[in-house]
Amino acid sequence: MSLTHVGTIARLELTQRLRSVSWYILLGVFAVLLLGITVLAFAVYSWGDAVGAGVYSIVVNVVLLLVVLVSPTLSGNAINGDRDAATLAAIQVTAVSTGDIMVGKLIAAIATGGAFLVVALPFLAVSLLGGGANPLVLLVSLLVLAVEIVVVAAIGVGLSGLIARPLFSVATTYLVVAGLVIGTLIAFALGGMAVRSEATSYSRPYDSAGNVDCENWDTSTYEVPRFDLVWWVLAANPFVVLADATPTEFAAEGYPVDLFGQIKYGVRSAQLSPLEQRWDECDTDGGYRTPEDVIDSTVPSWFVGLGVQVVIAGSLFAGAWARTRTPARRLPPGTRIA
């Protein structure tokens, strides 16, 4: 594999996109959407003390949403689009290797996805200046967002090499991404509701005067869904990965102040077993656990989710690499075609 050839393929791919007026229109629409989202986010968090953290978390999640919506279109026809236009074979008979083509196409797809991140940077900076989000939150979230851009690009390029028709490969890329974003939520909800167990609830009884009896317990049993058995399904969701990896900022009462923490609290709460519920009014806090307690006592899963995404994207990309090996015969370097 040659870095010069990789750079040439990536440059040609990007040049084709930059010549299109629709590409600039798409980036402009993206910027307008982010402007509106940023203004609304400031309005939502204007009542709180952590304006920057809240606005930043909303803008980053919107950027991730738009990336997973747009990137499949930009990468899902990278290989078969050239094959359909009869330009891939012309490249394959040159000194350019299959690896050069695949990596060059991947770099171009990553660059086009990264362009949206570049457009979003001013809005992220405004949210930081407006409320002073934690710099560590900025660093981690941008790193995760960059990895997600690479994953979606690799899925699109891989499927474009495995599926002959560009339309079908783009649609399949959307289905795979939708499976990670929406399918994991559906599987979690249906799986948790399908598996049910008997739970026991403990509470303090009251005497005839209405005082709590701290010496005894009342018990009741009922059926509950077992989301704690299927919570791991959410690990591969890009939004859960982003929220779970990002450091959580808490208010004085122990509640998350931004969207990252709220998503993380919801996912981590699903890990807790519902088979025993104890409400002790004789305890000073009633046995209540704050969101900070829940997050600190449960298992982070973002690295597992990223691992699953990398395996999926890597498998598709490797399969496309094998399939894209030229059907035309490679000519020796230096051979001239009349």
XYZ file of N, CA and C in Angstrom, residues 10-256:
741
model
N -7.974 9.589 -2.308
C -8.762 10.431 -1.402
C -8.967 11.823 -1.992
N -7.927 12.357 -2.602
C -8.040 13.704 -3.185
C -9.023 13.718 -4.346
N -8.985 12.697 -5.191
C -9.923 12.627 -6.312
C -11.363 12.519 -5.811
N -11.556 11.698 -4.772
C -12.903 11.524 -4.227
C -13.426 12.832 -3.640
N -12.567 13.533 -2.886
C -12.979 14.798 -2.277
C -13.204 15.873 -3.338
N -12.381 15.873 -4.391
C -12.538 16.864 -5.454
C -13.903 16.733 -6.120
N -14.332 15.490 -6.329
C -15.649 15.280 -6.927
C -16.756 15.844 -6.049
N -16.606 15.702 -4.748
C -17.643 16.208 -3.843
C -17.603 17.731 -3.759
N -16.393 18.307 -3.727
C -16.269 19.754 -3.581
C -16.758 20.500 -4.816
N -16.793 19.817 -5.948
C -17.292 20.464 -7.163
C -18.809 20.590 -7.159
N -19.443 19.857 -6.288
C -20.904 19.852 -6.260
C -21.425 20.991 -5.390
N -22.333 21.788 -5.940
C -22.938 22.882 -5.185
C -23.802 22.341 -4.052
N -24.415 21.178 -4.271
C -25.287 20.596 -3.244
C -24.530 20.301 -1.959
N -23.215 20.014 -2.062
C -22.403 19.748 -0.883
C -22.350 20.980 0.027
N -22.157 22.152 -0.569
C -22.093 23.391 0.205
C -23.479 23.764 0.744
N -24.513 23.469 -0.027
C -25.874 23.713 0.461
C -26.149 22.845 1.685
N -25.697 21.583 1.637
C -25.894 20.672 2.761
C -25.187 21.180 4.011
N -23.956 21.648 3.860
C -23.230 22.193 5.015
C -23.915 23.458 5.535
N -24.446 24.277 4.629
C -25.151 25.481 5.057
C -26.409 25.159 5.834
N -27.180 24.178 5.361
C -28.381 23.752 6.090
C -28.000 23.204 7.459
N -26.909 22.457 7.497
C -26.421 21.914 8.764
C -26.100 23.036 9.754
N -25.435 24.100 9.260
C -25.081 25.228 10.122
C -26.326 25.952 10.621
N -27.323 26.117 9.748
C -28.562 26.785 10.158
C -29.285 25.966 11.228
N -29.317 24.653 11.048
C -29.954 23.792 12.050
C -29.240 23.900 13.398
N -27.912 23.887 13.361
C -27.157 24.002 14.613
C -27.377 25.360 15.270
N -27.495 26.404 14.475
C -27.763 27.723 15.038
C -29.091 27.718 15.788
N -30.124 27.172 15.152
C -31.422 27.105 15.815
C -31.392 26.246 17.070
N -30.710 25.094 16.995
C -30.615 24.201 18.153
C -29.869 24.887 19.294
N -28.794 25.609 18.967
C -28.008 26.284 20.005
C -28.840 27.349 20.710
N -29.581 28.142 19.944
C -30.435 29.180 20.539
C -31.483 28.552 21.445
N -32.137 27.481 20.974
C -33.156 26.810 21.787
C -32.533 26.171 23.028
N -31.327 25.633 22.891
C -30.671 25.005 24.038
C -30.350 26.032 25.114
N -29.899 27.234 24.693
C -29.648 28.290 25.678
C -30.940 28.689 26.376
N -32.051 28.699 25.638
C -33.341 29.032 26.252
C -33.759 27.960 27.252
N -33.499 26.699 26.927
C -33.880 25.597 27.821
C -33.080 25.638 29.114
N -31.776 25.895 29.004
C -30.899 25.834 30.182
C -30.667 27.194 30.828
N -31.379 28.224 30.391
C -31.144 29.564 30.941
C -31.481 29.655 32.422
N -32.318 28.719 32.924
C -32.727 28.774 34.332
C -31.703 28.127 35.258
N -30.751 27.392 34.712
C -29.833 26.623 35.560
C -28.489 27.292 35.741
N -27.633 26.617 36.518
C -26.288 27.136 36.784
C -25.252 26.559 35.825
N -25.590 25.480 35.131
C -24.633 24.818 34.239
C -25.076 24.983 32.787
N -25.152 26.237 32.362
C -25.647 26.522 31.017
C -24.728 25.913 29.967
N -23.423 26.113 30.120
C -22.477 25.614 29.133
C -22.544 24.115 28.971
N -22.570 23.385 30.088
C -22.604 21.926 30.030
C -23.874 21.431 29.348
N -25.003 22.038 29.679
C -26.268 21.612 29.093
C -26.343 21.898 27.610
N -25.990 23.122 27.210
C -26.047 23.496 25.796
C -25.063 22.660 24.997
N -23.859 22.478 25.530
C -22.843 21.702 24.818
C -23.315 20.275 24.577
N -23.911 19.652 25.584
C -24.347 18.263 25.441
C -25.431 18.136 24.374
N -26.329 19.106 24.300
C -27.382 19.059 23.282
C -26.783 19.233 21.889
N -25.882 20.194 21.724
C -25.291 20.448 20.406
C -24.498 19.236 19.930
N -23.718 18.609 20.811
C -22.921 17.446 20.412
C -23.820 16.287 20.008
N -24.890 16.057 20.741
C -25.807 14.970 20.379
C -26.502 15.246 19.045
N -26.824 16.507 18.787
C -27.429 16.855 17.495
C -26.421 16.653 16.373
N -25.162 17.009 16.607
C -24.121 16.772 15.604
C -24.013 15.282 15.300
N -24.006 14.450 16.342
C -23.948 13.002 16.136
C -25.169 12.514 15.356
N -26.344 13.046 15.682
C -27.562 12.654 14.973
C -27.463 12.986 13.484
N -27.021 14.201 13.169
C -26.936 14.612 11.772
C -25.844 13.837 11.030
N -24.771 13.498 11.741
C -23.703 12.715 11.106
C -24.206 11.328 10.718
N -24.934 10.661 11.613
C -25.420 9.312 11.300
C -26.543 9.361 10.266
N -27.166 10.527 10.082
C -28.195 10.659 9.049
C -27.607 10.955 7.677
N -26.491 11.697 7.646
C -25.937 12.141 6.368
C -24.808 11.243 5.874
N -23.957 10.750 6.779
C -22.779 9.979 6.370
C -23.091 8.759 5.511
N -24.165 7.997 5.791
C -24.461 6.855 4.905
C -24.636 7.244 3.443
N -25.208 8.415 3.200
C -25.381 8.866 1.820
C -24.036 9.192 1.179
N -23.100 9.726 1.962
C -21.808 10.142 1.430
C -20.840 8.992 1.249
N -21.003 7.909 2.027
C -20.050 6.795 1.969
C -20.649 5.517 1.408
N -21.984 5.430 1.341
C -22.629 4.179 0.970
C -22.492 3.795 -0.487
N -21.975 4.680 -1.351
C -21.768 4.336 -2.765
C -20.335 4.620 -3.205
N -19.399 4.576 -2.259
C -18.011 4.943 -2.548
C -17.367 4.003 -3.559
N -17.596 2.695 -3.426
C -16.972 1.715 -4.317
C -17.879 1.378 -5.491
N -19.116 0.962 -5.204
C -19.986 0.535 -6.301
C -20.438 1.702 -7.176
N -20.335 2.917 -6.660
C -20.634 4.078 -7.502
C -19.633 4.184 -8.640
N -18.335 3.965 -8.330
C -17.313 3.963 -9.380
C -17.455 2.746 -10.286
N -17.836 1.597 -9.675
C -18.031 0.398 -10.496
C -19.199 0.595 -11.459
N -20.257 1.245 -10.961
C -21.437 1.482 -11.796
C -21.131 2.460 -12.927
N -20.237 3.414 -12.653
C -19.864 4.402 -13.664
C -18.720 3.924 -14.556
N -18.273 2.673 -14.346
C -17.209 2.058 -15.153
C -15.871 2.781 -15.005
N -15.631 3.414 -13.846
C -14.339 4.055 -13.598
C -13.469 3.258 -12.639
N -14.058 2.289 -11.929
C -13.281 1.515 -10.964
C -12.282 0.607 -11.665
N -12.703 -0.061 -12.737
C -11.805 -0.968 -13.445
C -10.604 -0.228 -14.015
N -10.818 1.001 -14.473
C -9.708 1.791 -15.020
C -8.664 2.081 -13.947
N -9.105 2.255 -12.713
C -8.170 2.490 -11.608
C -7.477 1.200 -11.215
N -8.211 0.082 -11.257
C -7.670 -1.189 -10.786
C -6.557 -1.743 -11.663
N -6.487 -1.353 -12.926
C -5.426 -1.869 -13.800
C -4.165 -1.014 -13.733
N -4.175 0.021 -12.912
C -2.983 0.843 -12.714
C -2.172 0.268 -11.573
N -1.161 1.004 -11.128
C -0.312 0.559 -10.024
C -0.982 0.713 -8.669
N -2.192 1.244 -8.657
C -2.916 1.425 -7.402
C -3.437 0.072 -6.922
N -3.161 -0.278 -5.671
C -3.595 -1.565 -5.119
C -5.012 -1.459 -4.557
N -5.582 -2.629 -4.234
C -6.905 -2.658 -3.610
C -6.902 -1.908 -2.291
N -5.836 -2.080 -1.511
C -5.737 -1.375 -0.242
C -5.699 0.124 -0.415
N -4.991 0.582 -1.462
C -4.955 2.019 -1.746
C -6.352 2.566 -2.020
N -7.118 1.808 -2.818
C -8.470 2.253 -3.167
C -9.357 2.287 -1.932
N -9.335 1.196 -1.155
C -10.215 1.106 0.013
C -9.882 2.166 1.050
N -8.609 2.297 1.379
C -8.211 3.271 2.410
C -8.435 4.694 1.917
N -8.152 4.942 0.636
C -8.386 6.283 0.095
C -9.856 6.666 0.137
N -10.722 5.720 -0.233
C -12.161 5.967 -0.159
C -12.603 6.194 1.293
N -12.039 5.413 2.215
C -12.397 5.567 3.628
C -11.969 6.931 4.157
N -10.762 7.346 3.822
C -10.278 8.658 4.287
C -11.163 9.777 3.739
N -11.563 9.659 2.480
C -12.445 10.679 1.896
C -13.792 10.705 2.603
N -14.333 9.513 2.933
C -15.616 9.455 3.635
C -15.493 10.036 5.041
N -14.373 9.763 5.707
C -14.152 10.324 7.045
C -14.026 11.848 6.960
N -13.326 12.327 5.945
C -13.146 13.777 5.792
C -14.480 14.474 5.555
N -15.350 13.862 4.743
C -16.651 14.491 4.496
C -17.504 14.491 5.765
N -17.417 13.400 6.547
C -18.130 13.387 7.825
C -17.521 14.367 8.810
N -16.178 14.475 8.782
C -15.513 15.417 9.679
C -15.813 16.860 9.355
N -16.213 17.133 8.110
C -16.564 18.508 7.740
C -17.730 19.017 8.579
N -18.658 18.135 8.898
C -19.780 18.538 9.740
C -19.300 18.883 11.150
N -18.310 18.149 11.617
C -17.762 18.450 12.936
C -17.065 19.808 12.929
N -16.372 20.127 11.848
C -15.703 21.431 11.727
C -16.732 22.558 11.735
N -17.840 22.356 10.993
C -18.897 23.371 10.976
C -19.490 23.555 12.364
N -19.537 22.473 13.152
C -20.145 22.541 14.480
C -19.238 23.194 15.517
N -17.934 23.275 15.248
C -17.000 23.787 16.255
C -17.343 25.186 16.762
N -17.730 26.148 15.896
C -18.092 27.469 16.433
C -19.258 27.417 17.417
N -20.224 26.555 17.146
C -21.375 26.446 18.043
C -20.979 25.783 19.365
N -20.052 24.821 19.292
C -19.548 24.210 20.519
C -18.751 25.234 21.335
N -17.985 26.075 20.633
C -17.222 27.114 21.323
C -18.143 28.115 22.001
N -19.246 28.457 21.342
C -20.212 29.393 21.929
C -20.805 28.808 23.202
N -21.118 27.518 23.187
C -21.684 26.901 24.381
C -20.683 26.878 25.522
N -19.411 26.684 25.207
C -18.385 26.704 26.251
C -18.221 28.098 26.837
N -18.158 29.095 25.944
C -18.002 30.474 26.414
C -19.239 30.945 27.163
N -20.402 30.402 26.802
C -21.640 30.823 27.436
C -21.834 30.286 28.827
N -21.155 29.188 29.160
C -21.370 28.633 30.489
C -20.192 27.902 31.071
N -19.136 27.728 30.286
C -17.931 27.129 30.815
C -18.036 25.649 31.110
N -18.278 24.837 30.073
C -18.306 23.388 30.253
C -16.911 22.874 30.593
N -16.860 21.713 31.221
C -15.607 21.090 31.615
C -14.768 20.776 30.380
N -13.496 21.223 30.334
C -12.643 20.913 29.166
C -12.505 19.417 28.925
N -12.534 18.596 29.988
C -12.445 17.146 29.813
C -13.671 16.609 29.075
N -14.830 17.209 29.349
C -16.046 16.829 28.630
C -15.880 17.141 27.145
N -15.314 18.290 26.830
C -15.059 18.672 25.446
C -14.141 17.669 24.764
N -13.030 17.317 25.418
C -12.042 16.424 24.816
C -12.626 15.037 24.564
N -13.256 14.455 25.590
C -13.764 13.086 25.468
C -14.892 13.012 24.443
N -15.812 13.961 24.497
C -16.952 13.910 23.572
C -16.509 14.076 22.127
N -15.535 14.958 21.870
C -15.050 15.129 20.507
C -14.318 13.885 20.018
N -13.572 13.223 20.899
C -12.886 11.983 20.517
C -13.892 10.888 20.167
N -14.921 10.737 20.996
C -15.944 9.721 20.722
C -16.683 10.057 19.429
N -16.982 11.326 19.238
C -17.679 11.738 18.026
C -16.829 11.446 16.789
N -15.519 11.681 16.887
C -14.626 11.388 15.764
C -14.598 9.882 15.475
N -14.571 9.058 16.523
C -14.577 7.604 16.328
C -15.879 7.162 15.668
N -16.996 7.751 16.075
C -18.278 7.387 15.473
C -18.319 7.761 13.996
N -17.708 8.874 13.631
C -17.633 9.259 12.226
C -16.845 8.217 11.434
N -15.738 7.750 12.013
C -14.932 6.713 11.349
C -15.729 5.418 11.208
N -16.446 5.025 12.259
C -17.220 3.781 12.229
C -18.294 3.831 11.150
N -19.067 4.923 11.109
C -20.134 5.033 10.108
C -19.543 5.071 8.702
N -18.420 5.764 8.527
C -17.770 5.820 7.214
C -17.298 4.437 6.786
N -16.712 3.676 7.706
C -16.232 2.329 7.378
C -17.390 1.399 7.033
N -18.514 1.534 7.739
C -19.694 0.723 7.417
C -20.186 1.046 6.004
N -20.261 2.328 5.672
C -20.732 2.723 4.351
C -19.808 2.256 3.243
N -18.498 2.472 3.400
C -17.538 2.053 2.376
C -17.542 0.530 2.253
N -17.622 -0.173 3.397
C -17.641 -1.628 3.350
C -18.838 -2.163 2.594
N -20.008 -1.648 2.884
C -21.215 -2.121 2.202
C -21.212 -1.734 0.731
N -20.593 -0.605 0.401
C -20.531 -0.209 -1.006
C -19.644 -1.146 -1.807
N -18.701 -1.820 -1.130
C -17.880 -2.807 -1.816
C -18.505 -4.181 -1.862
N -19.417 -4.468 -0.935
C -20.052 -5.785 -0.875
C -21.316 -5.869 -1.725
N -22.005 -4.754 -1.916
C -23.288 -4.730 -2.639
C -23.084 -4.042 -3.976
N -23.598 -4.665 -5.036
C -23.328 -4.173 -6.384
C -24.051 -2.867 -6.701
N -25.276 -2.723 -6.250
C -26.079 -1.557 -6.622
C -25.912 -0.442 -5.594
N -25.561 0.775 -6.042
C -25.366 1.896 -5.103
C -26.595 2.189 -4.250
N -27.787 2.141 -4.855
C -29.000 2.443 -4.103
C -29.197 1.464 -2.958
N -28.954 0.178 -3.226
C -29.130 -0.832 -2.196
C -28.071 -0.710 -1.098
N -26.851 -0.368 -1.474
C -25.793 -0.246 -0.462
C -26.047 0.952 0.454
N -26.533 2.058 -0.113
C -26.868 3.220 0.714
C -28.014 2.869 1.661
N -29.041 2.198 1.134
C -30.179 1.807 1.976
C -29.743 0.842 3.066
N -28.860 -0.109 2.726
C -28.378 -1.061 3.722
C -27.534 -0.376 4.786
N -26.750 0.617 4.376
C -25.959 1.387 5.358
C -26.880 2.086 6.343
N -27.953 2.673 5.825
C -28.933 3.307 6.709
C -29.551 2.284 7.661
N -29.822 1.072 7.157
C -30.426 0.042 8.005
C -29.470 -0.380 9.113
N -28.184 -0.529 8.794
C -27.207 -0.917 9.812
C -27.088 0.179 10.871
N -26.983 1.438 10.427
C -26.892 2.552 11.372
C -28.169 2.663 12.194
N -29.334 2.479 11.535
C -30.603 2.509 12.265
C -30.683 1.365 13.270
N -30.091 0.224 12.917
C -30.060 -0.887 13.865
C -29.290 -0.534 15.131
N -28.179 0.204 14.963
C -27.397 0.623 16.128
C -28.114 1.707 16.934
N -28.768 2.640 16.241
C -29.379 3.781 16.925
C -30.769 3.442 17.462
N -31.618 2.880 16.595
C -33.014 2.618 16.969
C -33.230 1.148 17.340
N -32.583 0.261 16.596
C -32.775 -1.160 16.846
C -32.369 -1.590 18.246
N -31.297 -0.994 18.763
C -30.877 -1.340 20.122
C -31.926 -0.918 21.154
N -32.564 0.238 20.918
C -33.619 0.697 21.833
C -34.825 -0.236 21.787
N -35.203 -0.649 20.569
C -36.356 -1.548 20.427
C -36.054 -2.903 21.075
N -34.856 -3.424 20.812
C -34.491 -4.716 21.395
C -34.457 -4.644 22.917
N -33.961 -3.525 23.447
C -33.922 -3.343 24.897
C -35.328 -3.303 25.484
N -36.212 -2.517 24.860
C -37.573 -2.372 25.383
C -38.350 -3.682 25.283
N -38.320 -4.311 24.111
C -39.076 -5.547 23.938
C -38.479 -6.700 24.745
N -37.142 -6.763 24.780
C -36.498 -7.830 25.544
C -36.784 -7.718 27.027
N -36.729 -6.491 27.555
C -37.003 -6.300 28.980
C -38.446 -6.603 29.335
N -39.380 -6.220 28.468
C -40.791 -6.478 28.732
C -41.156 -7.948 28.559
N -40.436 -8.652 27.669
C -40.755 -10.062 27.410
C -40.342 -10.960 28.571
N -39.280 -10.568 29.275
C -38.808 -11.368 30.408
C -39.295 -10.703 31.693
N -40.128 -11.403 32.453
C -40.708 -10.841 33.665
C -40.451 -11.787 34.834
N -40.320 -11.196 36.020
C -40.083 -11.979 37.234
C -40.918 -11.403 38.365
N -41.032 -12.171 39.430
C -41.781 -11.711 40.597
C -40.860 -10.906 41.508
N -41.287 -9.715 41.866
C -40.507 -8.838 42.735
C -41.231 -8.668 44.066
N -40.460 -8.323 45.078
C -41.005 -8.103 46.416
C -40.715 -6.682 46.850
N -41.744 -6.013 47.359
C -41.598 -4.643 47.840
C -41.759 -4.626 49.359
N -40.850 -3.921 50.034
C -40.870 -3.809 51.487
C -41.113 -2.350 51.858
N -42.044 -2.133 52.775
C -42.318 -0.774 53.253
C -42.733 -0.836 54.725
N -42.568 0.272 55.416
C -42.936 0.329 56.836
C -44.445 0.510 56.989
N -45.081 -0.224 57.916
C -46.520 -0.031 58.161
C -46.764 1.189 59.050
N -48.010 1.615 59.146
C -48.406 2.732 60.006
C -49.333 2.188 61.093
N -49.214 2.758 62.297
C -50.127 2.356 63.372
C -51.428 3.147 63.264
N -52.320 2.943 64.213
C -53.641 3.591 64.165
C -53.562 5.109 64.284
N -52.484 5.602 64.877
C -52.321 7.052 65.029
C -51.655 7.689 63.810
N -51.297 6.878 62.820
C -50.663 7.404 61.613
C -49.168 7.538 61.717
N -48.557 6.913 62.747
C -47.111 6.966 62.905
C -46.459 5.737 62.265
N -45.246 5.918 61.791
C -44.530 4.829 61.140
C -44.067 3.823 62.186
N -44.310 2.537 61.904
C -43.851 1.453 62.774
C -42.490 0.986 62.269
N -41.436 1.389 62.977
C -40.075 1.090 62.530
C -39.601 -0.300 62.953
N -40.456 -1.081 63.573
C -40.083 -2.424 64.010
C -40.540 -3.504 63.045
N -41.434 -3.171 62.128
C -42.015 -4.182 61.253
C -41.957 -3.737 59.795
N -42.222 -4.722 58.932
C -42.255 -4.467 57.497
C -43.554 -5.000 56.912
N -44.102 -4.281 55.937
C -45.173 -4.795 55.086
C -44.544 -5.244 53.767
N -44.981 -6.382 53.256
C -44.446 -6.889 51.997
C -45.560 -7.095 50.980
N -45.212 -6.934 49.726
C -46.143 -7.208 48.630
C -45.334 -7.738 47.454
N -45.949 -8.561 46.644
C -45.271 -9.133 45.485
C -46.025 -8.766 44.206
N -45.275 -8.628 43.130
C -45.846 -8.255 41.841
C -44.822 -8.609 40.761
N -45.257 -8.625 39.515
C -44.373 -8.926 38.403
C -43.744 -7.645 37.855
N -42.469 -7.760 37.500
C -41.747 -6.609 36.942
C -40.987 -7.045 35.688
N -40.810 -6.151 34.707
C -39.961 -6.463 33.547
C -38.496 -6.506 33.967
N -37.706 -7.323 33.311
C -36.306 -7.519 33.696
C -35.361 -6.797 32.732
N -35.394 -5.477 32.787
C -34.481 -4.716 31.940
C -33.029 -4.905 32.362
N -32.820 -5.333 33.604
C -31.462 -5.547 34.070
C -30.776 -6.705 33.353
N -31.546 -7.580 32.702
C -30.970 -8.708 31.965
C -30.603 -8.350 30.530
N -31.136 -7.239 30.035
C -30.904 -6.881 28.625
C -30.311 -5.479 28.470
N -29.867 -4.853 29.551
C -29.355 -3.491 29.460
C -28.151 -3.399 28.525
N -27.385 -4.495 28.424
C -26.168 -4.497 27.614
C -26.460 -4.294 26.129
N -27.731 -4.522 25.714
C -28.086 -4.309 24.308
C -27.841 -2.856 23.912
N -28.009 -1.951 24.871
C -27.841 -0.522 24.584
C -26.381 -0.116 24.438
N -25.460 -1.006 24.781
C -24.044 -0.630 24.792
C -23.557 -0.159 23.431
N -24.074 -0.756 22.337
C -23.599 -0.408 20.994
C -24.289 0.814 20.407
N -25.248 1.394 21.115
C -25.928 2.583 20.605
C -24.957 3.770 20.609
N -24.757 4.453 19.471
C -23.786 5.562 19.433
C -24.052 6.652 20.470
N -25.323 6.962 20.731
C -25.639 8.014 21.689
C -25.361 7.561 23.121
N -25.558 6.280 23.380
C -25.235 5.742 24.700
C -23.720 5.702 24.896
N -22.981 5.323 23.852
C -21.515 5.325 23.928
C -21.008 6.729 24.237
N -21.547 7.714 23.525
C -21.129 9.103 23.739
C -21.426 9.553 25.159
N -22.635 9.272 25.646
C -23.025 9.715 26.987
C -22.271 8.951 28.072
N -22.087 7.651 27.867
C -21.458 6.829 28.905
C -19.973 7.127 29.039
N -19.318 7.496 27.925
C -17.881 7.782 27.978
C -17.588 9.179 28.510
N -18.525 10.108 28.348
C -18.290 11.498 28.740
C -18.417 11.666 30.255
N -17.465 12.330 30.904
C -17.576 12.569 32.356
C -18.864 13.309 32.698
N -19.493 12.888 33.787
C -20.781 13.459 34.186
C -20.577 14.608 35.160
N -21.290 15.691 34.919
C -21.290 16.824 35.837
C -22.596 16.804 36.632
N -22.479 16.920 37.963
C -23.639 16.824 38.842
C -23.908 18.163 39.518
N -25.197 18.404 39.771
C -25.586 19.548 40.590
C -25.338 19.203 42.059
N -25.560 20.171 42.933
C -25.307 19.954 44.357
C -26.176 18.839 44.927
N -27.366 18.625 44.356
C -28.276 17.590 44.863
C -27.947 16.207 44.319
N -26.910 16.092 43.480
C -26.532 14.799 42.943
C -27.213 14.440 41.649
N -27.826 15.426 40.968
C -28.507 15.171 39.708
C -27.623 15.607 38.541
N -27.666 14.880 37.408
C -26.888 15.296 36.230
C -27.387 16.641 35.713
